[in-house]
PDB file of C-alpha atoms in Angstrom:
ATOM      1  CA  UNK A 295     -85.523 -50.206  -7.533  1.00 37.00           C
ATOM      2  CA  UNK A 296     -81.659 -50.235  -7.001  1.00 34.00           C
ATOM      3  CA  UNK A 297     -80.343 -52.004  -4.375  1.00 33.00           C
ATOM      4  CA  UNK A 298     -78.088 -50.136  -3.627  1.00 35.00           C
ATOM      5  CA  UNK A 299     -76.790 -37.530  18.074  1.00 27.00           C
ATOM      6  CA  UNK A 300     -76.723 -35.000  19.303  1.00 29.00           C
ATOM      7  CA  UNK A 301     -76.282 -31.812  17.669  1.00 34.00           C
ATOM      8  CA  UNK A 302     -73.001 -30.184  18.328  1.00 36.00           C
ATOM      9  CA  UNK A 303     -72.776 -26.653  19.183  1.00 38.00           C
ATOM     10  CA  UNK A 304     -74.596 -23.771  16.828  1.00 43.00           C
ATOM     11  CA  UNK A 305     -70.980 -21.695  16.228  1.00 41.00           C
ATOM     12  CA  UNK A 306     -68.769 -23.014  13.019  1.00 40.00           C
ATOM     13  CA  UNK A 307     -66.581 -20.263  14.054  1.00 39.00           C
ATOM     14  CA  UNK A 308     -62.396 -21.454  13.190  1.00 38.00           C
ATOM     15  CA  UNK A 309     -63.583 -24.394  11.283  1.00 39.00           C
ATOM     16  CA  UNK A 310     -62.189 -24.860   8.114  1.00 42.00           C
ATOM     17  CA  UNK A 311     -63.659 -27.111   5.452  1.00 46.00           C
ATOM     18  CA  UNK A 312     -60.670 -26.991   3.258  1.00 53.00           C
ATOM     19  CA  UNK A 313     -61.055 -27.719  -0.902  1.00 56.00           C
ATOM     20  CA  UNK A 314     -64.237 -29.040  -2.113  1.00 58.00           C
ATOM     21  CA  UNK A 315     -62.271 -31.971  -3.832  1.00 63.00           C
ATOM     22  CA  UNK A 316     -61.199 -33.135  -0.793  1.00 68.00           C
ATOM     23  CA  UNK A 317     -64.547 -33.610   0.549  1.00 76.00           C
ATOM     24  CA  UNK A 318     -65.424 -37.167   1.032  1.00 78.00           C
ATOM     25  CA  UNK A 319     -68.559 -36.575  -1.344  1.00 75.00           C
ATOM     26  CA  UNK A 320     -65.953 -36.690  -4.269  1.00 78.00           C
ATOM     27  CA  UNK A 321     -62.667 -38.223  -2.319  1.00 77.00           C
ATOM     28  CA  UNK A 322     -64.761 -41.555  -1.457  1.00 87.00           C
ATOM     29  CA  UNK A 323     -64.609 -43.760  -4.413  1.00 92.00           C
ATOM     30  CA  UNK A 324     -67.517 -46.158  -3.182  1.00 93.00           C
ATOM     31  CA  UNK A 325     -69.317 -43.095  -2.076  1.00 92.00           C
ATOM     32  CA  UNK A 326     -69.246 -41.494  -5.681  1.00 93.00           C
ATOM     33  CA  UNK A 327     -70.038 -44.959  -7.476  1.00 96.00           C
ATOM     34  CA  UNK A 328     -73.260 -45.229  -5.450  1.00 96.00           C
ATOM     35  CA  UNK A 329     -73.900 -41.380  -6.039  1.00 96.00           C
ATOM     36  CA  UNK A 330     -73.590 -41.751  -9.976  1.00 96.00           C
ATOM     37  CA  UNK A 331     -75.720 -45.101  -9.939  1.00 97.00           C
ATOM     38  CA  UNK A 332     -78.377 -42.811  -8.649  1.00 97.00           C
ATOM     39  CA  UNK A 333     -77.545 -39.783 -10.690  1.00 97.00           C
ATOM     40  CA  UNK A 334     -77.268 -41.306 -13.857  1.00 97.00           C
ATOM     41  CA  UNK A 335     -80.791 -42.355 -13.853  1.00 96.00           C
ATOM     42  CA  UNK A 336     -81.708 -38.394 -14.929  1.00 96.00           C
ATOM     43  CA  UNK A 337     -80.201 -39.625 -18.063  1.00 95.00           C
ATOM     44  CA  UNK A 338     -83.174 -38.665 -20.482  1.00 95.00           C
ATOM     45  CA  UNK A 339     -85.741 -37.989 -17.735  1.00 96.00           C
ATOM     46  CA  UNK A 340     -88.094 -35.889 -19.204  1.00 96.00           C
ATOM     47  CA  UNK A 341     -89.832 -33.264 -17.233  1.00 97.00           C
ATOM     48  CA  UNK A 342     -93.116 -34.015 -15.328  1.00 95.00           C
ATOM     49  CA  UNK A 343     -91.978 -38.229 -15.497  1.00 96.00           C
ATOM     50  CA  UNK A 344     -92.419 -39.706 -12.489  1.00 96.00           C
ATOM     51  CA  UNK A 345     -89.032 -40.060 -10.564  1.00 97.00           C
ATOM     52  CA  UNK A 346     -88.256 -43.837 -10.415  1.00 96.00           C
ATOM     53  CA  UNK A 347     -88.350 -45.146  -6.902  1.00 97.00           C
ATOM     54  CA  UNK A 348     -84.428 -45.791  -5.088  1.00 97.00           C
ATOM     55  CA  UNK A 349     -84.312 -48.658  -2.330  1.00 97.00           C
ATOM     56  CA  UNK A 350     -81.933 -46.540  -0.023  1.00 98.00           C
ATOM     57  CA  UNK A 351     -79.750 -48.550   2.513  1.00 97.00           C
ATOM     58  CA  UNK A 352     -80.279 -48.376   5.909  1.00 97.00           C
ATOM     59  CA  UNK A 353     -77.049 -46.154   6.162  1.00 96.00           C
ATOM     60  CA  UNK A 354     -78.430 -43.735   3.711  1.00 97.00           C
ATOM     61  CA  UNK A 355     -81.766 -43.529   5.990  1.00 98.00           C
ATOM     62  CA  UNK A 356     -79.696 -42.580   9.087  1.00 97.00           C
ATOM     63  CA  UNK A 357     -77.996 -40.138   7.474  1.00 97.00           C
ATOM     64  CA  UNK A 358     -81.392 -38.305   6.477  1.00 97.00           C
ATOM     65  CA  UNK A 359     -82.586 -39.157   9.931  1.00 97.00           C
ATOM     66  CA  UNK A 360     -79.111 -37.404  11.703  1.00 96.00           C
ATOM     67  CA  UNK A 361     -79.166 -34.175   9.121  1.00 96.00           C
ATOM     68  CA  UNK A 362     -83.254 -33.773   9.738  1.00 96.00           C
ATOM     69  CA  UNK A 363     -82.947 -33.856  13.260  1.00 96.00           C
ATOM     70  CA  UNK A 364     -80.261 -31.557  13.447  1.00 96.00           C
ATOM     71  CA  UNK A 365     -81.486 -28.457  10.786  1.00 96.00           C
ATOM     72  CA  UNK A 366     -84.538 -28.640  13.047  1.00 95.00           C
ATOM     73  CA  UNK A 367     -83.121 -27.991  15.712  1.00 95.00           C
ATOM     74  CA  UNK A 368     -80.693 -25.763  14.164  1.00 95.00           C
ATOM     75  CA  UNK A 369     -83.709 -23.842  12.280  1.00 95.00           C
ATOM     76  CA  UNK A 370     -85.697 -23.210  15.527  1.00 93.00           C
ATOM     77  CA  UNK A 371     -84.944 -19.252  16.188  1.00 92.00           C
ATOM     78  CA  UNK A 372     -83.158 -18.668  12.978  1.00 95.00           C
ATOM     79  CA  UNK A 373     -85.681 -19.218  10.624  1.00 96.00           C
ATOM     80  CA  UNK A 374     -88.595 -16.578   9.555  1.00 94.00           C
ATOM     81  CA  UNK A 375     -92.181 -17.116  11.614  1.00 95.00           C
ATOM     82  CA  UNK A 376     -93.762 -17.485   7.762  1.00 95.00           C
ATOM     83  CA  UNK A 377     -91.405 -20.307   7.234  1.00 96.00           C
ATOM     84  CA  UNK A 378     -92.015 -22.581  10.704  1.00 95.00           C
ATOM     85  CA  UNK A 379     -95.333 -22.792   9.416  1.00 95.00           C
ATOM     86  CA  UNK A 380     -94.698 -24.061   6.341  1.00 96.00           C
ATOM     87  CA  UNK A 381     -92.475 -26.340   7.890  1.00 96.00           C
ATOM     88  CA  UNK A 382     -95.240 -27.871  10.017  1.00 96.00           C
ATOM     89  CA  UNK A 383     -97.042 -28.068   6.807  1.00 95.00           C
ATOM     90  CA  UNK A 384     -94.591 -29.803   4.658  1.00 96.00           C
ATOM     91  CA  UNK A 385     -94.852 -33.560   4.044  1.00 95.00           C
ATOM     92  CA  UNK A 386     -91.216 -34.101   4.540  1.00 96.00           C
ATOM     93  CA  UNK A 387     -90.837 -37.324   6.814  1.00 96.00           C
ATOM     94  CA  UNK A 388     -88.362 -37.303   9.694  1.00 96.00           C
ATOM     95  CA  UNK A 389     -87.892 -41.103   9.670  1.00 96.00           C
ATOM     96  CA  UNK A 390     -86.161 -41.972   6.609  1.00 97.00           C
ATOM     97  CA  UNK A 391     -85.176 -40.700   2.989  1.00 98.00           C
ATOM     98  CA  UNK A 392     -88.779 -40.330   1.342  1.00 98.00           C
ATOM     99  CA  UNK A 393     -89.550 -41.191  -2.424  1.00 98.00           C
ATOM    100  CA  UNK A 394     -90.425 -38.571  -4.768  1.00 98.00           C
ATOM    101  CA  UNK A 395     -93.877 -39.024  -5.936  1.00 98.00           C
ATOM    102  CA  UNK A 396     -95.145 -39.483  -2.010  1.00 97.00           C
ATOM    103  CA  UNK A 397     -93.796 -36.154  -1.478  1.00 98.00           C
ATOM    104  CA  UNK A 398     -95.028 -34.800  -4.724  1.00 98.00           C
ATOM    105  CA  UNK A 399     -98.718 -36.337  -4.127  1.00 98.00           C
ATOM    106  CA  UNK A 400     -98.859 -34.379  -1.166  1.00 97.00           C
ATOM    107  CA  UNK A 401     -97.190 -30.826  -2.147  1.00 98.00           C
ATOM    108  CA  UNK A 402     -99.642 -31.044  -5.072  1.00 98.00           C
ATOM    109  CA  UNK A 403    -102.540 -30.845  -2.898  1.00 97.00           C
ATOM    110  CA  UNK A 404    -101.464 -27.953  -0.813  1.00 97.00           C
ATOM    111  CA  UNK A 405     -99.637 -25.859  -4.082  1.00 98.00           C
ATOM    112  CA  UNK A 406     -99.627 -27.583  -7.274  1.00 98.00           C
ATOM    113  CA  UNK A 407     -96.352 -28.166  -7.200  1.00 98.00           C
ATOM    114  CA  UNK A 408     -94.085 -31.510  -8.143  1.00 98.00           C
ATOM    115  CA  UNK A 409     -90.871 -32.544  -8.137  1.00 98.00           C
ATOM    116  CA  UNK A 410     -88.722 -33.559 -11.274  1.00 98.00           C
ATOM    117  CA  UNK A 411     -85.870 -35.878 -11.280  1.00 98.00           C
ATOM    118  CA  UNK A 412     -82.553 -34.064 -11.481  1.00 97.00           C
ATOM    119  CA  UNK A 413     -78.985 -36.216 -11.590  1.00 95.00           C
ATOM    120  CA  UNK A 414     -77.380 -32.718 -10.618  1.00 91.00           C
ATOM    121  CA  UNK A 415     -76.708 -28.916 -11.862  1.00 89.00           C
ATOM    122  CA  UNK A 416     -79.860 -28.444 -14.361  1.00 94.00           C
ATOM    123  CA  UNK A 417     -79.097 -26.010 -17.316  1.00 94.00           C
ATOM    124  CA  UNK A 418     -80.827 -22.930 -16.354  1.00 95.00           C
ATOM    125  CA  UNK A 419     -83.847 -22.550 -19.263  1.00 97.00           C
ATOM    126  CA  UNK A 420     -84.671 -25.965 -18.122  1.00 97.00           C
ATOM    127  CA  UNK A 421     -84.592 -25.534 -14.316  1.00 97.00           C
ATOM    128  CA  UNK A 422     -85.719 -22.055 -14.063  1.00 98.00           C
ATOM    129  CA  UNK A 423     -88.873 -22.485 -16.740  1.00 97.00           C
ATOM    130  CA  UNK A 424     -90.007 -25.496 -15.045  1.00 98.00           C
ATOM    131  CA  UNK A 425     -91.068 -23.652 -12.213  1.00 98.00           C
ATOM    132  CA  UNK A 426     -93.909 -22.130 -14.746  1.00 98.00           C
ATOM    133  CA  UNK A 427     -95.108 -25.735 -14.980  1.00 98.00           C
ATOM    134  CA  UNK A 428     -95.389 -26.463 -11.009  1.00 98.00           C
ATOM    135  CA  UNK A 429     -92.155 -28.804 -11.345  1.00 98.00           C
ATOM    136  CA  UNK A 430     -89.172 -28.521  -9.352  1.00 98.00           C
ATOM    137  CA  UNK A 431     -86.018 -29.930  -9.962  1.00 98.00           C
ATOM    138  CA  UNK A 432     -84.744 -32.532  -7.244  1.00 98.00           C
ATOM    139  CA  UNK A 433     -81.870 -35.125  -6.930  1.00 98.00           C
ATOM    140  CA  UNK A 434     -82.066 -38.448  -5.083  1.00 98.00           C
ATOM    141  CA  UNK A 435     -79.100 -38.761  -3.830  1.00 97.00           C
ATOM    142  CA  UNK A 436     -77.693 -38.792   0.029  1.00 97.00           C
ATOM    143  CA  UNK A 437     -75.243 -36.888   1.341  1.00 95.00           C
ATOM    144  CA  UNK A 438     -71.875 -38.186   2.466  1.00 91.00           C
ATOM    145  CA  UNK A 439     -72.260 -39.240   6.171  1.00 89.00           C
ATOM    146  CA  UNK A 440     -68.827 -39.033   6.930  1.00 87.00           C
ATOM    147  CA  UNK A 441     -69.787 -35.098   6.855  1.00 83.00           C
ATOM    148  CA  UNK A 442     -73.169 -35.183   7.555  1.00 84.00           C
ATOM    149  CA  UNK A 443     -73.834 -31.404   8.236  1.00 83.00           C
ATOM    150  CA  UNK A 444     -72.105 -30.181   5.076  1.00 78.00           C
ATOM    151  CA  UNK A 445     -72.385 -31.542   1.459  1.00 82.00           C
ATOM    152  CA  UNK A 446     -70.881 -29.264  -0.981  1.00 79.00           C
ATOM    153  CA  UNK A 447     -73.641 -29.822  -3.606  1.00 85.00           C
ATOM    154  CA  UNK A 448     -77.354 -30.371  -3.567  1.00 89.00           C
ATOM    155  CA  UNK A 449     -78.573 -33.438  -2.158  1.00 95.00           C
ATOM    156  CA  UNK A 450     -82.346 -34.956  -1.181  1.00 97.00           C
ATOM    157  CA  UNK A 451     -81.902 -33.167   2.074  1.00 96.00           C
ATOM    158  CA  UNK A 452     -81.602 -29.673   0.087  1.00 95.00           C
ATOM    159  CA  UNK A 453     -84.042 -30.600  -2.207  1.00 97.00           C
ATOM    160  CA  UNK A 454     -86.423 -32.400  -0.592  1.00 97.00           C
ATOM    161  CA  UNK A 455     -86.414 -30.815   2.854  1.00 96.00           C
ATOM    162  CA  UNK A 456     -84.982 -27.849   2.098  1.00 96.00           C
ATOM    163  CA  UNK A 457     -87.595 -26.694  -0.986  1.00 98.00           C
ATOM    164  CA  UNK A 458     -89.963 -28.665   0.241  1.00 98.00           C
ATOM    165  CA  UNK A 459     -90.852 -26.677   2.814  1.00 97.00           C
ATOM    166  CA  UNK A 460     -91.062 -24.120   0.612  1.00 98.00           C
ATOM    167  CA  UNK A 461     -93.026 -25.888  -1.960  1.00 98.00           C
ATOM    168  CA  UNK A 462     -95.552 -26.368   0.316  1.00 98.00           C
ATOM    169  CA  UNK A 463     -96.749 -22.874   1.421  1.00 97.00           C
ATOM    170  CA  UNK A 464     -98.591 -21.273  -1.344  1.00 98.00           C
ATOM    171  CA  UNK A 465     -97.324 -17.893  -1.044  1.00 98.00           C
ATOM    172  CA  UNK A 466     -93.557 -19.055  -1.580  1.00 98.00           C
ATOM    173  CA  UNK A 467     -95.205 -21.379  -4.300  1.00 98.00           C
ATOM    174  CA  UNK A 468     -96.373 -18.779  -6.435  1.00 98.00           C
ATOM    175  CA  UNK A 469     -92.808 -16.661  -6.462  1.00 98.00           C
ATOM    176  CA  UNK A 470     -91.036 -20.026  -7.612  1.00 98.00           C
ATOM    177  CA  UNK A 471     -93.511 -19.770 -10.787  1.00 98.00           C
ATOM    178  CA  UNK A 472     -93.094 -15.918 -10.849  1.00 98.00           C
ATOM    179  CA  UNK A 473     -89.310 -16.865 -11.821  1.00 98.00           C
ATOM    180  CA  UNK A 474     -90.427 -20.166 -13.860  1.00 98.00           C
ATOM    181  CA  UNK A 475     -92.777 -17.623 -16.001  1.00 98.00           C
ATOM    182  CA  UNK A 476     -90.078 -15.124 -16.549  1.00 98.00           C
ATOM    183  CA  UNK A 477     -87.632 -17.789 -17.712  1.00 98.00           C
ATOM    184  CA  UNK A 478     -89.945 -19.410 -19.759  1.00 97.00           C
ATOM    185  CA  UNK A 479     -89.928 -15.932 -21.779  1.00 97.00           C
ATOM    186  CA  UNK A 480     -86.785 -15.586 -22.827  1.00 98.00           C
ATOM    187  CA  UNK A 481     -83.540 -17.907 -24.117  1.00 97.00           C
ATOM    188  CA  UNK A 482     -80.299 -15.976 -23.761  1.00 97.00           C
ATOM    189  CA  UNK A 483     -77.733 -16.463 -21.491  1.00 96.00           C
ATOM    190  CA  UNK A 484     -77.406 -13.570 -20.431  1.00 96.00           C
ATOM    191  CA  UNK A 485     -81.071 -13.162 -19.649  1.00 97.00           C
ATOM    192  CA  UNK A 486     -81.251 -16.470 -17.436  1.00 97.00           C
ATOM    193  CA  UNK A 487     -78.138 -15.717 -15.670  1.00 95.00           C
ATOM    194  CA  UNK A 488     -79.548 -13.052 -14.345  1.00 96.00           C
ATOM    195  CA  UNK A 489     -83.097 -14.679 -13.763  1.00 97.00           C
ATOM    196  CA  UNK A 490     -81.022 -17.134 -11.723  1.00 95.00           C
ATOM    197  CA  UNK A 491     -78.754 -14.598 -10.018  1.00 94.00           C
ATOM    198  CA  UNK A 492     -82.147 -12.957  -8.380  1.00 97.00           C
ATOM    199  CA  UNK A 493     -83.583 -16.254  -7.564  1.00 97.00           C
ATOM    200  CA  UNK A 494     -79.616 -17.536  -5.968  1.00 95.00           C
ATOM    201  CA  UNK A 495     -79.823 -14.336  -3.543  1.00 95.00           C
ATOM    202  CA  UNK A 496     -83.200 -14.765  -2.862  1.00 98.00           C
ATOM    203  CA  UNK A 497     -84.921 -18.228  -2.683  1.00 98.00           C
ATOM    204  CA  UNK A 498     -81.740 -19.672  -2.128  1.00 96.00           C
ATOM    205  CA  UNK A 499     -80.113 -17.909   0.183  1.00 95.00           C
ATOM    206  CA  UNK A 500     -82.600 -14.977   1.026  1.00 97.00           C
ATOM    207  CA  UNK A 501     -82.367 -13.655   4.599  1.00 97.00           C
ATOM    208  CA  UNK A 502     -85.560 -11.520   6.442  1.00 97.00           C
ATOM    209  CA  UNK A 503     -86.139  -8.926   8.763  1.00 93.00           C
ATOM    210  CA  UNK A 504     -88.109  -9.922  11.824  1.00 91.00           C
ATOM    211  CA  UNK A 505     -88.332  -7.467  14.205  1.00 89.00           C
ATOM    212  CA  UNK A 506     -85.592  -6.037  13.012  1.00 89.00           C
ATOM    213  CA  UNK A 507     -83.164  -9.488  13.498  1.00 91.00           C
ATOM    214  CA  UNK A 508     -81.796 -11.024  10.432  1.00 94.00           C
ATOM    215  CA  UNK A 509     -83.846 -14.932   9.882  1.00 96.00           C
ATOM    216  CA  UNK A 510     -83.591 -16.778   7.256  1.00 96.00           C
ATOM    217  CA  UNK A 511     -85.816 -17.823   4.531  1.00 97.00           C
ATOM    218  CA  UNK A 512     -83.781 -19.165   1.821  1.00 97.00           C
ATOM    219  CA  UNK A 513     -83.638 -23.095   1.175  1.00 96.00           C
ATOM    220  CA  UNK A 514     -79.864 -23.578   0.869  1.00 94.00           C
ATOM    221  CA  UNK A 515     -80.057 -21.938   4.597  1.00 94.00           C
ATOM    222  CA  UNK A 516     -82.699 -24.171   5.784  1.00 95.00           C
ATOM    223  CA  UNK A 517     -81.060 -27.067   4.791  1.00 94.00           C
ATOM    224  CA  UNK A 518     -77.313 -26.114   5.857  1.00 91.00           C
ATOM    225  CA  UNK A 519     -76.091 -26.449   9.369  1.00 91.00           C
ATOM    226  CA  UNK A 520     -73.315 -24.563   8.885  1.00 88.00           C
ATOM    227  CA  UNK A 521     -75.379 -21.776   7.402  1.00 90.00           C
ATOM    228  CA  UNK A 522     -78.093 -21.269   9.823  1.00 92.00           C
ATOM    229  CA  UNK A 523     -75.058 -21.030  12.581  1.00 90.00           C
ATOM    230  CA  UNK A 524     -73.372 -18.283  10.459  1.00 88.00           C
ATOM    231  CA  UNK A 525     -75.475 -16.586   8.263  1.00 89.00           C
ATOM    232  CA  UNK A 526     -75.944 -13.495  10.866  1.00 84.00           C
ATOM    233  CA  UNK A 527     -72.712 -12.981  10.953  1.00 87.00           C
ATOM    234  CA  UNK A 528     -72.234 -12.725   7.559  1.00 90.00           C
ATOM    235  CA  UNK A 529     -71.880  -8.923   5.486  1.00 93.00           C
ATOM    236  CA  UNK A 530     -75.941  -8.124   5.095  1.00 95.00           C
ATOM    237  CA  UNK A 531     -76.802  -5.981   2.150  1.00 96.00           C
ATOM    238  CA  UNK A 532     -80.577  -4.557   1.366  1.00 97.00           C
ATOM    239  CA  UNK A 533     -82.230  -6.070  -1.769  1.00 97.00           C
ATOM    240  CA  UNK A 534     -80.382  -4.430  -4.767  1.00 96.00           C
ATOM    241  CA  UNK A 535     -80.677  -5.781  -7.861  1.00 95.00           C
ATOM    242  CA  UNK A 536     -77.829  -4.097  -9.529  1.00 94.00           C
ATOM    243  CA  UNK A 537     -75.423  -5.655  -6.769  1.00 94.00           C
ATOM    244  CA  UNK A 538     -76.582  -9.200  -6.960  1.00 93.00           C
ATOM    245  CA  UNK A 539     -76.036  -9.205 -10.765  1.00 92.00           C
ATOM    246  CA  UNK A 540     -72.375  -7.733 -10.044  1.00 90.00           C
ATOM    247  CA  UNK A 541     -71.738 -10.630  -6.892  1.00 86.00           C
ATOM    248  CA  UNK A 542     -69.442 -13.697  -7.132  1.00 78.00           C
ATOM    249  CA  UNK A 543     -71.002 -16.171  -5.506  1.00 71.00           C
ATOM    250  CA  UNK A 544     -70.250 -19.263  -3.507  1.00 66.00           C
ATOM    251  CA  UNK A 545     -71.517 -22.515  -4.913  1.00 68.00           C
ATOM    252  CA  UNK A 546     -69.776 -24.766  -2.548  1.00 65.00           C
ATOM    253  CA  UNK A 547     -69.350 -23.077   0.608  1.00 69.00           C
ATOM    254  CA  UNK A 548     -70.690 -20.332   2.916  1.00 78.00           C
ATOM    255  CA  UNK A 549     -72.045 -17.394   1.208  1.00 83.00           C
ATOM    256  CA  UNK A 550     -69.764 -14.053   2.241  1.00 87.00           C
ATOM    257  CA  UNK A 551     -72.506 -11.614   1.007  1.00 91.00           C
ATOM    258  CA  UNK A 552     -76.024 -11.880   1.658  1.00 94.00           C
ATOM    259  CA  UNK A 553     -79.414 -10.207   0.737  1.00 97.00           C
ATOM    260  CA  UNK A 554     -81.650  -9.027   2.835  1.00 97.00           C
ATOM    261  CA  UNK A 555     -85.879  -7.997   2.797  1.00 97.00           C
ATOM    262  CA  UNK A 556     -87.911  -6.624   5.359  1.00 97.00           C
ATOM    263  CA  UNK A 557     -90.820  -9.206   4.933  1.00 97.00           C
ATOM    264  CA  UNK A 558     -91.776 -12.153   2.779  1.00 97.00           C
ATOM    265  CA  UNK A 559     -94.628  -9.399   1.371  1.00 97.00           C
ATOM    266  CA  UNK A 560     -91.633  -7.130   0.673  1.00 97.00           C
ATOM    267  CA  UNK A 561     -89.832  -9.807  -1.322  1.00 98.00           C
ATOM    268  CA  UNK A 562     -93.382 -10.949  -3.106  1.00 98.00           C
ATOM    269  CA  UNK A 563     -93.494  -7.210  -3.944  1.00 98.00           C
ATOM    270  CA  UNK A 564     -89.673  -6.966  -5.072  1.00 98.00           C
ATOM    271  CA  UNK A 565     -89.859 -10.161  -7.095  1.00 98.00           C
ATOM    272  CA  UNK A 566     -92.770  -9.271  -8.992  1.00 98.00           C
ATOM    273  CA  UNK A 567     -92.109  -5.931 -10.077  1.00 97.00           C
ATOM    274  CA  UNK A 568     -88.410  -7.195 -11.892  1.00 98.00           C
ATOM    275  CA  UNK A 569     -90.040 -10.771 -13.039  1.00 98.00           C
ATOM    276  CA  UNK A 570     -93.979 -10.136 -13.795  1.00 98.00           C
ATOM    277  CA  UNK A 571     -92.949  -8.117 -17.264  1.00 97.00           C
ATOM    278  CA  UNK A 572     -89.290  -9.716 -17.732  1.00 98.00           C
ATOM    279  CA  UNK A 573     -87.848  -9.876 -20.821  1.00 98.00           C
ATOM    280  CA  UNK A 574     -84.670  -9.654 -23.324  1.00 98.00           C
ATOM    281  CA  UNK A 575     -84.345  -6.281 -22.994  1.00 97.00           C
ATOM    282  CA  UNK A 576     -85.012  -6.143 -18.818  1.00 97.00           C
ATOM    283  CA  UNK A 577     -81.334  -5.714 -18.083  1.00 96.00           C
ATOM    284  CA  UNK A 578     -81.188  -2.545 -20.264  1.00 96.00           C
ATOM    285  CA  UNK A 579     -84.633  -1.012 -18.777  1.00 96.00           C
ATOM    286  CA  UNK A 580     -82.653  -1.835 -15.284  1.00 95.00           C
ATOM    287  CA  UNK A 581     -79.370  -0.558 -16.360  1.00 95.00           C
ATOM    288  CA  UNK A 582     -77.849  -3.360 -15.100  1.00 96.00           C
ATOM    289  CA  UNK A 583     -74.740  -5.164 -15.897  1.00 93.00           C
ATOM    290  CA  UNK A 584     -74.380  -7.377 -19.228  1.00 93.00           C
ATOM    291  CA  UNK A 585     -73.204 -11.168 -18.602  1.00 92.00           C
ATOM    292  CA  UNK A 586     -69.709 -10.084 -19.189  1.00 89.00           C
ATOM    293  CA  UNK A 587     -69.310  -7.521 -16.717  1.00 89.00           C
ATOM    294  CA  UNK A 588     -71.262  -9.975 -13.850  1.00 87.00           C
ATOM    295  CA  UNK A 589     -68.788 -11.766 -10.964  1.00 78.00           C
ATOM    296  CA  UNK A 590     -68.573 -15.400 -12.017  1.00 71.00           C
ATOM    297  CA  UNK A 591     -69.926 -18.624  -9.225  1.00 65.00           C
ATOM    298  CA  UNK A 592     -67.274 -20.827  -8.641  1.00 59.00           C
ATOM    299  CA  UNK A 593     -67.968 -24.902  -9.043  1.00 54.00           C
ATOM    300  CA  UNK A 594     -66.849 -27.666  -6.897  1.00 51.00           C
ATOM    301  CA  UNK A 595     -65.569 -30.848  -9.240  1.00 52.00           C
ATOM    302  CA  UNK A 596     -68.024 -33.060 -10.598  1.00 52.00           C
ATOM    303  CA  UNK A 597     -67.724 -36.330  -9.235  1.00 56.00           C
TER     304      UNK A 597
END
């Protein structure tokens, strides 16, 4: 092992976060050495190990405890019916950062699923074609808690809490191996980037009719406070495949443009019919955009 409130108000309405280097997640020196320690243990992992166990401090447990407390209360009324039950169904702990493999043993029993040990951004034919396998890419990592409520990369609390919840529904289960299978197919960049385009605007930051009010289903908007408070107000297109392919997108900070279904069974049916039979030659059956003509994510700094 290494040794290593109350909510405020739902509105981030006139905040501004300012640069992502200036974020104490890369600005704190002691913060990033403890970060890295953790990180750096991905070194080699191979997919399907078992992630090594971290003995988080007690400031590291409060954090998850804080952040936890708050996205549930945050979630409640924003989130998608289909997706408060698989919350109540996750084994995500409120009490403290959780291991790995005691999440893992219990999302295997309920989809099959498990997560891999990640020390940040995965390479996409790796990340994307694990999903095929049941294994999910997830870092170990806290948050800073200086800025609790916004981290502007993936952290336990996205990956753990945030995917875990889907991970343990078996519906949502079975599209995160619809895009693992389609991945596993094929090996060009261009053909990824646009596997993980659809899966960016979808899993990620997916919204949902119910009743004809915008909730959301993605994972980066169950796990962001900031997100749940704002992603309404943001510019809601309908699925269209063509547009997320052409879309810029946001990979620290809130997401302008967002996608839209009219049901979880409407996104199973979307999802399937571009993935099930995807291959090298899917963007030109689609007459969609090559990798060159596609708007470019912008990157925070790598601590």
């Amino acid at each position: 092992m290494i040794d290593c409130t109350r909510p405020t108000p739902l509105d981030p309405g006139g905040v501004t976060m300012g640069p992502a280097e200036a974020h104490p997640a890369f600005a704190d020196p002691g913060y990033v050495r403890r970060r890295n320690l953790i990180a750096d243990r991905a070194r080699g992992h191979r997919v399907g190990e078992p992630s090594p166990p971290v003995r988080y401090t007690e400031a590291e447990h409060a954090t998850w405890r804080k952040v936890h407390r708050t996205l549930l209360w945050a979630q409640d009324g924003r989130i998608c019916p289909e997706l408060l039950r698989a919350r109540e169904a996750a084994p995500i702990p409120a009490d403290g950062v959780p291991q790995h493999e005691e999440v893992s043993d219990a999302l295997q029993a309920l989809t099959g699923f498990r997560f891999t040990l990640a020390g940040g951004i995965v390479p996409n034919k790796r990340f994307l074609g694990a999903m095929a396998e049941g294994y999910f890419h997830a870092v170990q990592y806290v948050r800073h808690p200086a800025m609790a409520l916004y981290t502007p990369e993936p952290d336990v609390l996205h990956d753990v809490f945030g995917h875990g919840i889907h991970l343990a529904d078996p519906a949502l289960a079975d599209l995160y191996r619809t895009v693992g299978r389609a991945a596993a197919r094929v090996d060009s960049a261009d053909a990824l980037d646009l596997i993980s385009r659809v899966y960016w605007f979808t899993l990620e930051y997916g919204t949902v009719l119910d009743r004809g009010i915008p909730t959301a289903y993605g994972a980066a908007l169950l796990s962001s406070f900031g997100e749940l408070a704002r992603f309404a107000r943001a510019e809601l297109r309908p699925f269209d495949l063509a547009d997320m392919a052409r879309m810029p997108y946001q990979v620290a900070g809130y997401q302008p443009v967002l996608f839209t279904v009219d049901s979880l069974t409407h996104l199973a049916d979307l999802l399937h019919a571009f993935l099930d039979d995807f291959d090298e030659n899917t963007r030109d059956r689609h007459r969609l955009p090559a990798l060159t003509e596609r708007g470019f994510p912008t990157h925070p700094p790598r601590p």
